[in-house]
Tab-separated table of C-alpha atoms and ligand atoms in Angstrom:
chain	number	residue	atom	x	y	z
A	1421	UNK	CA	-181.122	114.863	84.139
A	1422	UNK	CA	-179.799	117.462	86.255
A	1423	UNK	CA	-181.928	120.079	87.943
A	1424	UNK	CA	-180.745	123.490	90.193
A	1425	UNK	CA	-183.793	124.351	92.427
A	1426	UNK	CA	-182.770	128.140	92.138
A	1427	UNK	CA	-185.601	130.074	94.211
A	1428	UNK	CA	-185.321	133.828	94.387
A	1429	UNK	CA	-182.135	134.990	95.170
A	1430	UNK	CA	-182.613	138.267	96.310
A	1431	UNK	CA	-185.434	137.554	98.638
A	1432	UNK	CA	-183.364	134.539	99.876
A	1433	UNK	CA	-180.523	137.307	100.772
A	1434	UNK	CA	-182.466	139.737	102.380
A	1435	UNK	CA	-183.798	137.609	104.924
A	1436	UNK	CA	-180.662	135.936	105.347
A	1437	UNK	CA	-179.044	139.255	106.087
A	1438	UNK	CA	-182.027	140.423	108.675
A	1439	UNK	CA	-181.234	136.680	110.372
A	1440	UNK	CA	-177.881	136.738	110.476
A	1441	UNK	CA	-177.830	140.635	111.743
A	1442	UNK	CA	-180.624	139.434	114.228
A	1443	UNK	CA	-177.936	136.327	115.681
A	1444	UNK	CA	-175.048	138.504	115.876
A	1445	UNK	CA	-176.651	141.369	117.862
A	1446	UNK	CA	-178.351	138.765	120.227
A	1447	UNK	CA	-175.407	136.952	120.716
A	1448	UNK	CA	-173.451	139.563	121.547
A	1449	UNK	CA	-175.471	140.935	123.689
A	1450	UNK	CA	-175.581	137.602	125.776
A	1451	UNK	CA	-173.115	136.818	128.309
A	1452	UNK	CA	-170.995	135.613	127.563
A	1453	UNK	CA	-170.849	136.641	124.103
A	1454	UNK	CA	-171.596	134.452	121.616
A	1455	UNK	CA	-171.519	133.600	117.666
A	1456	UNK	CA	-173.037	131.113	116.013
A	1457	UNK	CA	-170.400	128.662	113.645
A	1458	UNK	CA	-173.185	128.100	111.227
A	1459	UNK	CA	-171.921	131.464	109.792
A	1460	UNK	CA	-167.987	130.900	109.343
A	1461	UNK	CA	-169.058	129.301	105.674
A	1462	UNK	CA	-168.903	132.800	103.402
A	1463	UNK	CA	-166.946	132.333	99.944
A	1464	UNK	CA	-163.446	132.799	102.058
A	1465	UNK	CA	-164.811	130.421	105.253
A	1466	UNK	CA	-165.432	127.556	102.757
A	1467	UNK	CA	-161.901	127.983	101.099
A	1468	UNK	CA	-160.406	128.026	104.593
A	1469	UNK	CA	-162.368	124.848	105.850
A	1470	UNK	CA	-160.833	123.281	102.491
A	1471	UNK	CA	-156.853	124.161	104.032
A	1472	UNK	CA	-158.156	122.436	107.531
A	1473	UNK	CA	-159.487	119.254	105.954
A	1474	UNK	CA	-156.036	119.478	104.032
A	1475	UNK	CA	-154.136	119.692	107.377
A	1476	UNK	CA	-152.671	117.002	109.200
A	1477	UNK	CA	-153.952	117.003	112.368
A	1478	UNK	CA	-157.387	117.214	110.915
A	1479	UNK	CA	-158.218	114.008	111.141
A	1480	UNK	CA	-161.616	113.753	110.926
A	1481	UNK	CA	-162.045	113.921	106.993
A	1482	UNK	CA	-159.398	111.536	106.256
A	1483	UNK	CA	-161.141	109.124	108.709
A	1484	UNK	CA	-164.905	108.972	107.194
A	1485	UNK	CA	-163.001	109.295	103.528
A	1486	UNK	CA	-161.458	105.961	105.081
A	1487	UNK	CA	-164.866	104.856	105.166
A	1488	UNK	CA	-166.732	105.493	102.139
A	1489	UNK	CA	-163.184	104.751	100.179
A	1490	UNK	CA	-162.582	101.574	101.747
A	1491	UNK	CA	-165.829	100.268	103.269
A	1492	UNK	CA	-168.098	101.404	100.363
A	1493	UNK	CA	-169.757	97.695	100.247
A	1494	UNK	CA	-170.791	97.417	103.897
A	1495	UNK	CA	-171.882	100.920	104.165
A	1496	UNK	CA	-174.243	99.942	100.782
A	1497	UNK	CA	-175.410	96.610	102.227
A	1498	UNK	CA	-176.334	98.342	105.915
A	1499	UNK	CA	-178.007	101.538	103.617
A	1500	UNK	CA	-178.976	100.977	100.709
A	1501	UNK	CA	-182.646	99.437	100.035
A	1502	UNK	CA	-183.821	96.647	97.423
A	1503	UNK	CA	-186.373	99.294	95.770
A	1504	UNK	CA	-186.335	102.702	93.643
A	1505	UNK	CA	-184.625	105.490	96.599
A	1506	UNK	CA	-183.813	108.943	96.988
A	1507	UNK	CA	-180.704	109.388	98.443
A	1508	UNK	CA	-180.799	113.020	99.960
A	1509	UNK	CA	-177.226	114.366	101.442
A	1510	UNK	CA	-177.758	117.685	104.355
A	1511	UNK	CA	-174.440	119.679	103.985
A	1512	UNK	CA	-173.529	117.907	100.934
A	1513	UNK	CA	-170.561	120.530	100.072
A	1514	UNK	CA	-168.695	119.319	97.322
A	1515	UNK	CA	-169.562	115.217	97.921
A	1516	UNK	CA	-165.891	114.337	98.510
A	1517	UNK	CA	-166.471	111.753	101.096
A	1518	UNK	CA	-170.082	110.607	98.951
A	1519	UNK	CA	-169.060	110.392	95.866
A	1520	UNK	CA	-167.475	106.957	96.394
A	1521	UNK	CA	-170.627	105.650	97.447
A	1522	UNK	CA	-172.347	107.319	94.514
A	1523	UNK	CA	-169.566	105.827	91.831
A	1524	UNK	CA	-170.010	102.392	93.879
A	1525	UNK	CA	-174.469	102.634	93.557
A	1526	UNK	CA	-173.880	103.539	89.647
A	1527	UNK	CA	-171.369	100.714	88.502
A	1528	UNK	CA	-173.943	97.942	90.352
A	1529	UNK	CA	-176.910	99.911	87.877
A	1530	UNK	CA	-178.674	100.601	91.650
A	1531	UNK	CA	-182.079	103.133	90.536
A	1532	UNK	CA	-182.202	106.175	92.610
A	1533	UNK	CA	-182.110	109.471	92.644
A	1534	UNK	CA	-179.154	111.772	94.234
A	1535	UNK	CA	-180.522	114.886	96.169
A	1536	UNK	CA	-177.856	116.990	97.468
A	1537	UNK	CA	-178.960	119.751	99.981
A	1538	UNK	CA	-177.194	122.986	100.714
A	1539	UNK	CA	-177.193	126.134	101.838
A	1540	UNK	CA	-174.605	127.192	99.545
A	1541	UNK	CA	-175.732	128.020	95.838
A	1542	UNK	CA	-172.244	128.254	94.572
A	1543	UNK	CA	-170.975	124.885	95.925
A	1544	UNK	CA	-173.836	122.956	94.573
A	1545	UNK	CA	-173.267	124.453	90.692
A	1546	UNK	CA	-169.772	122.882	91.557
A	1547	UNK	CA	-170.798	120.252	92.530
A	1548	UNK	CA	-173.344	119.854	90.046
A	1549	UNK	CA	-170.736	120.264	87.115
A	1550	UNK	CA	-168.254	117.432	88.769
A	1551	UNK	CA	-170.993	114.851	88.955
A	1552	UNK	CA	-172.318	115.915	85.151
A	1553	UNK	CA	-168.520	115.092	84.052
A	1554	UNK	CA	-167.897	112.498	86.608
A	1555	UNK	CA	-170.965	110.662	86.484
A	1556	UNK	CA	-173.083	111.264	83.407
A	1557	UNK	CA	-175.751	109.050	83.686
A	1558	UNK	CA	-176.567	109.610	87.828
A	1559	UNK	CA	-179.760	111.250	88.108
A	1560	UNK	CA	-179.042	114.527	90.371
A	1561	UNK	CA	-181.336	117.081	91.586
A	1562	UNK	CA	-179.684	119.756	93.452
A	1563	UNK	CA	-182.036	121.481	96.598
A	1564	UNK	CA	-180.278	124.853	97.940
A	1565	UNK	CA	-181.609	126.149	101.453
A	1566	UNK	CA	-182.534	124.723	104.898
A	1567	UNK	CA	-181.841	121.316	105.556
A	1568	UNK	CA	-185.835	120.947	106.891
A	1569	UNK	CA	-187.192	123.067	103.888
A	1570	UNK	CA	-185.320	121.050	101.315
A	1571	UNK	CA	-186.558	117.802	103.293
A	1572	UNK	CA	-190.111	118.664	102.612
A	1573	UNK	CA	-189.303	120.003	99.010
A	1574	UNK	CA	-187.288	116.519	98.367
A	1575	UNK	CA	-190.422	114.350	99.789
A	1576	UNK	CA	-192.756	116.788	97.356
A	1577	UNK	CA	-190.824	115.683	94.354
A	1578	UNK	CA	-191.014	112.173	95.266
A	1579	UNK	CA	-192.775	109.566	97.133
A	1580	UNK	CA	-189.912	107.046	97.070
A	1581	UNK	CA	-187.888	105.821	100.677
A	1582	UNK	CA	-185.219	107.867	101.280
A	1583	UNK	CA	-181.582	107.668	102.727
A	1584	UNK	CA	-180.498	110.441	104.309
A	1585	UNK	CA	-176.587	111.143	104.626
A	1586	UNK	CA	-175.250	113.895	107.506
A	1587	UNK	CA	-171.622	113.348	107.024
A	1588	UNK	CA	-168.801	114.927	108.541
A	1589	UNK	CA	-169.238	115.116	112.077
A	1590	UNK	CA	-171.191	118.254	111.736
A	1591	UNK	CA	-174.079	117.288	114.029
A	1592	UNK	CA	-170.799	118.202	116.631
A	1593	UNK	CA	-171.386	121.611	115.744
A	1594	UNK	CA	-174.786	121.549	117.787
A	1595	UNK	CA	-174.941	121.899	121.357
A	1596	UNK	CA	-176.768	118.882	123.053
A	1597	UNK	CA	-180.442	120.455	122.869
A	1598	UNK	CA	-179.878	121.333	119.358
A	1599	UNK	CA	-178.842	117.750	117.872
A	1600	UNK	CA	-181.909	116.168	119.904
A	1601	UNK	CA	-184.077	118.794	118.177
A	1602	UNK	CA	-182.151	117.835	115.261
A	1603	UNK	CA	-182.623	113.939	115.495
A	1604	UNK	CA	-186.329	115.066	116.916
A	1605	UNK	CA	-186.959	116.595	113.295
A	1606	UNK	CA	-185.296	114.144	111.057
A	1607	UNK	CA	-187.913	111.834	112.799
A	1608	UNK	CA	-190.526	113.818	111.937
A	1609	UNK	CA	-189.635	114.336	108.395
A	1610	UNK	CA	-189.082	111.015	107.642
A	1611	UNK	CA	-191.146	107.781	107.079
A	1612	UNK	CA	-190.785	104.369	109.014
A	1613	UNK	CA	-189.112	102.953	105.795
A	1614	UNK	CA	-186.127	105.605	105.336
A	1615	UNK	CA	-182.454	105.562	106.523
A	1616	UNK	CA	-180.339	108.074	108.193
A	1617	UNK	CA	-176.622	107.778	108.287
A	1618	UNK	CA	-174.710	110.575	110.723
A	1619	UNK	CA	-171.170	110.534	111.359
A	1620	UNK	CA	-169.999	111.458	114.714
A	1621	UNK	CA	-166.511	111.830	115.650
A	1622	UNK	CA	-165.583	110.044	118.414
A	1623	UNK	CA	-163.810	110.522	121.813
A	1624	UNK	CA	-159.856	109.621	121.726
A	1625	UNK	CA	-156.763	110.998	123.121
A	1626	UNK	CA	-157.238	114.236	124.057
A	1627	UNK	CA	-154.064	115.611	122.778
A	1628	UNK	CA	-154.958	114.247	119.435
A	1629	UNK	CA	-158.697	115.931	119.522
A	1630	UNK	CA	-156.878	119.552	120.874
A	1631	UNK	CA	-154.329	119.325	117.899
A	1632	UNK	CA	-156.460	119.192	115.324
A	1633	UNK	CA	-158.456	122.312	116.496
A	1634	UNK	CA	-155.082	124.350	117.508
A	1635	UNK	CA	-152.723	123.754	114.520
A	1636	UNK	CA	-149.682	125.911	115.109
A	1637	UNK	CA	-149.981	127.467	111.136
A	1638	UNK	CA	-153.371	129.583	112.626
A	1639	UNK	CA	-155.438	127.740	110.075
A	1640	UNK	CA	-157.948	127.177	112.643
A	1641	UNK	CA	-157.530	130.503	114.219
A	1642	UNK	CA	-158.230	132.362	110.704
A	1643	UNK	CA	-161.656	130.451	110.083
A	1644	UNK	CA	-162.680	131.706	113.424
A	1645	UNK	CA	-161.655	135.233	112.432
A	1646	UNK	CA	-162.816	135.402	109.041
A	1647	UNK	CA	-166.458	135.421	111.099
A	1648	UNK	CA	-165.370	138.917	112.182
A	1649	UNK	CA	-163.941	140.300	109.292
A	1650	UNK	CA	-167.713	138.846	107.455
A	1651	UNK	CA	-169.312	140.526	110.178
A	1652	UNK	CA	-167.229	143.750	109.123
A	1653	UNK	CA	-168.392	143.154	105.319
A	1654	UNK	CA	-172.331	142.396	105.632
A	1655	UNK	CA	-172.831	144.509	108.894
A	1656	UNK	CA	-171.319	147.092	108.072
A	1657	UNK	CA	-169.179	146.729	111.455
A	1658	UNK	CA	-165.361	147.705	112.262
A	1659	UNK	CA	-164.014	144.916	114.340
A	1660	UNK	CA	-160.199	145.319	114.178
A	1661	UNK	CA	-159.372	141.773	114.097
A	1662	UNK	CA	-155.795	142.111	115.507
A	1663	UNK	CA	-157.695	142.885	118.769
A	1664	UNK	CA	-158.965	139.405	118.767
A	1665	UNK	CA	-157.064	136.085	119.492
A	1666	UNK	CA	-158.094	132.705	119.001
A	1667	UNK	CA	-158.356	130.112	121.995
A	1668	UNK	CA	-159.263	127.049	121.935
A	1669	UNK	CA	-159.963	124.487	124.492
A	1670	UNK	CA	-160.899	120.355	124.890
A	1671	UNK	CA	-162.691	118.649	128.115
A	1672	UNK	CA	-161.950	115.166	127.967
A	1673	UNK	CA	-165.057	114.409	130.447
A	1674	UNK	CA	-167.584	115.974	128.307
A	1675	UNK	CA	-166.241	115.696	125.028
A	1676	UNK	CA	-166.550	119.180	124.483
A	1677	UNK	CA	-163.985	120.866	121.971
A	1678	UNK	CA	-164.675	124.552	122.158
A	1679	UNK	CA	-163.274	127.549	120.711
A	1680	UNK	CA	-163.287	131.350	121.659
A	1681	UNK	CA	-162.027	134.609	120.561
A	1682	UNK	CA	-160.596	136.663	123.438
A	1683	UNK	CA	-160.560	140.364	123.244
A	1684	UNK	CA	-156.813	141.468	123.643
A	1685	UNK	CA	-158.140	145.062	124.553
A	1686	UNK	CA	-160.853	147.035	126.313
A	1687	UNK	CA	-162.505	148.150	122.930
A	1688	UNK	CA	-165.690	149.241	121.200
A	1689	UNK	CA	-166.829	147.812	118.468
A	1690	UNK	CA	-169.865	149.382	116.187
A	1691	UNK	CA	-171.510	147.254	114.064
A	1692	UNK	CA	-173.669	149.573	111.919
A	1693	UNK	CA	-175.046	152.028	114.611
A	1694	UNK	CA	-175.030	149.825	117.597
A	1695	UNK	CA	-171.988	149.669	119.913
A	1696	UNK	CA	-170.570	146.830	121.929
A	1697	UNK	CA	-168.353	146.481	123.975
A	1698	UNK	CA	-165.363	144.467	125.115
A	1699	UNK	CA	-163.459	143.955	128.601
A	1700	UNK	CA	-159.473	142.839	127.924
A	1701	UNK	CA	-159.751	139.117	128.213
A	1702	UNK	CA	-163.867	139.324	127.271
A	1703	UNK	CA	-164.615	135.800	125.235
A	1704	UNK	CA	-166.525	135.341	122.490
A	1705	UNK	CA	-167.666	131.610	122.741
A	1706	UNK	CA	-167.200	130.729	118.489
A	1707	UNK	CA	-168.096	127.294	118.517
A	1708	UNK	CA	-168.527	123.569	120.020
A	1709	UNK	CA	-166.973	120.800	117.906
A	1710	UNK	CA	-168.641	117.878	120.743
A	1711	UNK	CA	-166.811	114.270	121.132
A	1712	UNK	CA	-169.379	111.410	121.480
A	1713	UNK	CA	-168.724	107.963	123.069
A	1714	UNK	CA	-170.909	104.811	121.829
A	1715	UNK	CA	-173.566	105.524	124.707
A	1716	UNK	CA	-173.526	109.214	123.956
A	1717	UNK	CA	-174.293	108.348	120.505
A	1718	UNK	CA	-177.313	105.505	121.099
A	1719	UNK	CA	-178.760	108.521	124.000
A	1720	UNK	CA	-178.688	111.007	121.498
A	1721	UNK	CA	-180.304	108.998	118.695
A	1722	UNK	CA	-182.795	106.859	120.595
A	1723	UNK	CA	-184.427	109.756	122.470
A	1724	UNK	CA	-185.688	111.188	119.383
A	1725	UNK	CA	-187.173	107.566	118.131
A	1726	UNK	CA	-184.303	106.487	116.001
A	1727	UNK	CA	-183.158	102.899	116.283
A	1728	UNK	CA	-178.892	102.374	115.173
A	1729	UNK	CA	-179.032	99.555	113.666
A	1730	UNK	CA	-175.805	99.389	112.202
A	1731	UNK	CA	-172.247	101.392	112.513
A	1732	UNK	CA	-168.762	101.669	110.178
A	1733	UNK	CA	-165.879	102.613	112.205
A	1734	UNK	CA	-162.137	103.861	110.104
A	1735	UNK	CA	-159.967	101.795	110.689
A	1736	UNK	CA	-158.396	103.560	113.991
A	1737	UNK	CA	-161.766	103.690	115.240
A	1738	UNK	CA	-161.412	107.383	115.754
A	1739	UNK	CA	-165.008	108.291	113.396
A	1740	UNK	CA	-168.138	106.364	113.310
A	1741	UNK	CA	-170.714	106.364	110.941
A	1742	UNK	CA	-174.308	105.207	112.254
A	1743	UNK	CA	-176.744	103.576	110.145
A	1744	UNK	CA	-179.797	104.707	111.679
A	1745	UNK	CA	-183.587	103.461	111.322
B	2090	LIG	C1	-167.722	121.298	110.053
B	2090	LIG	N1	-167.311	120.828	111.381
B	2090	LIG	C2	-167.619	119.393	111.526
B	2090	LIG	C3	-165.931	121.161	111.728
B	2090	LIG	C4	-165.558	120.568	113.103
B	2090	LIG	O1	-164.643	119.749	113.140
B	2090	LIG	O2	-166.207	120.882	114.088
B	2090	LIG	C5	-165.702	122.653	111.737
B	2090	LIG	C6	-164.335	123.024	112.228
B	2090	LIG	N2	-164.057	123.944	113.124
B	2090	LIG	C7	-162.769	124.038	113.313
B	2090	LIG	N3	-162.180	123.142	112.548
B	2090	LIG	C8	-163.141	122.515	111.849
């Protein structure tokens, strides 16, 4: 029983074209400049997130695969409720790290429901068509928008408790105001009865944290270009991307892991009929990939009204995944 929530596409575009136009004029007209990560995933941003999760020093997906490989029981037993659930995944992508969980709830005949929620159209058909083959008799319904939106749309097609997944660290991707609106709206969304699990990615040796941001291939340095050349593409702009150069820095105080383009040149840049333009050495702040200690974690969370009640490290004890309530 597999559903695609397919609303209309075109509409869907348009305004997503007037927003993202809107963010990248604002931005850089801020100073310092600024662009927002949330838009490095176009079709060639998602294959180049797949080469960093391949790399080495990207360590983060081979630690929470560590966890939903090899811990699938206690994640379950912390999670997973006696009842009928909905278990709804924000940023689902292609499940790698949930599907192990999702093989684990179908060979103990656990009822519920999958929900995965994207913004991406094309990676939930994929991922719809692995599960169909993979998993036959899982009940999937696939949601494709806003995290929020598809929240409300998930708790319209059912009344049953939910378990919410936000895997992969990305709640890093938020500044500090952001994930406490975040964790502010989950709240609200959600009913005393549901679970939330977020993975955070925690602080560790610095050099460790810097590496797997600043990989000598330029991995790392490509997905923050490729925001440029999709700026060129949808915005009709002429950024010449060899003018650009990738920096990235860690602050082992803060936790914050940020990353920057710096303009090699004094240069204009049009995008469609508005100009901006760059000093030699001008930064564009890309994006924050934060660092979290325990406290930072139970600060964060318990602001917003959430409780942890439960936590699965990997085995190095470089990821965590909280089991909120
Ligand atoms: C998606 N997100 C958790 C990644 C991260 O680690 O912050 C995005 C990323 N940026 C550079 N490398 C990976």
């Amino acid at each position: 029983n597999v559903q695609l929530d397919t609303n209309s596409h075109t509409e869907i575009n348009q305004q997503s074209l007037a927003n993202f136009r809107s963010d990248v004029m604002n931005g850089l007209r801020n100073s310092p400049k600024k662009l927002s990560s949330k838009y490095f995933y176009d079709k060639a941003g998602d294959r180049i997130f797949q080469e960093i999760m391949a790399m080495p020093e990207y360590y983060l997906t081979k630690c929470e695969l560590d966890i939903f490989k090899n811990k699938t029981k206690e994640l379950s037993d912390l999670l997973i409720p006696d009842e009928s659930f909905d278990l709804i995944e924000l940023g689902a992508g292609d499940a790698m790290k949930s599907s192990y969980l999702l093989e684990y709830l179908v060979e103990k005949g656990t009822d519920f429901t999958y929900m995965p929620i994207d913004i991406s159209g094309n990676i939930l058909s994929v991922l719809n068509d692995k599960l169909k083959n993979k998993l036959p008799e899982l009940e999937v319904i696939c949601l494709e928008g806003e995290y929020f939106e598809m929240l409300d749309k998930a708790s319209s097609l059912s009344s049953k408790r939910k378990v919410v997944l936000f895997l992969g660290g990305n709640i890093g991707n938020m500044n500090w105001e952001e994930a406490e609106s975040f964790c502010a709206a989950l709240q609200n969304n959600l009913s005393k009865r549901d679970m939330v699990l977020i993975g955070f990615d925690l602080m560790k040796n610095p050099h460790t944290i810097l590496n797997a941001y600043n990989d000598i291939t330029g991995i790392t340095a490509s997905f923050n270009l490729n925001l440029l050349t999709r700026i060129n593409r949808d915005l009709g702009a002429n950024f010449n991307i060899q003018n650009f150069q990738h920096y990235q820095t860690y602050d082992p105080v803060s936790g914050a892991c940020r990353s920057y383009l710096v303009s090699l040149i004094s240069q204009e840049v049009m995008i469609g009929n508005d100009k901006i333009y760059f000093a030699e050495n001008e930064l564009i702040d890309m994006e924050v990939s934060q660092k979290f200690s325990d406290k930072m974690i139970k600060e964060l969370v318990e602001k917003s009204g959430f409780k942890v009640v439960g936590e699965i490290k990997d085995s190095k004890g470089w990821f965590v995944d909280s089991v909120l309530e």
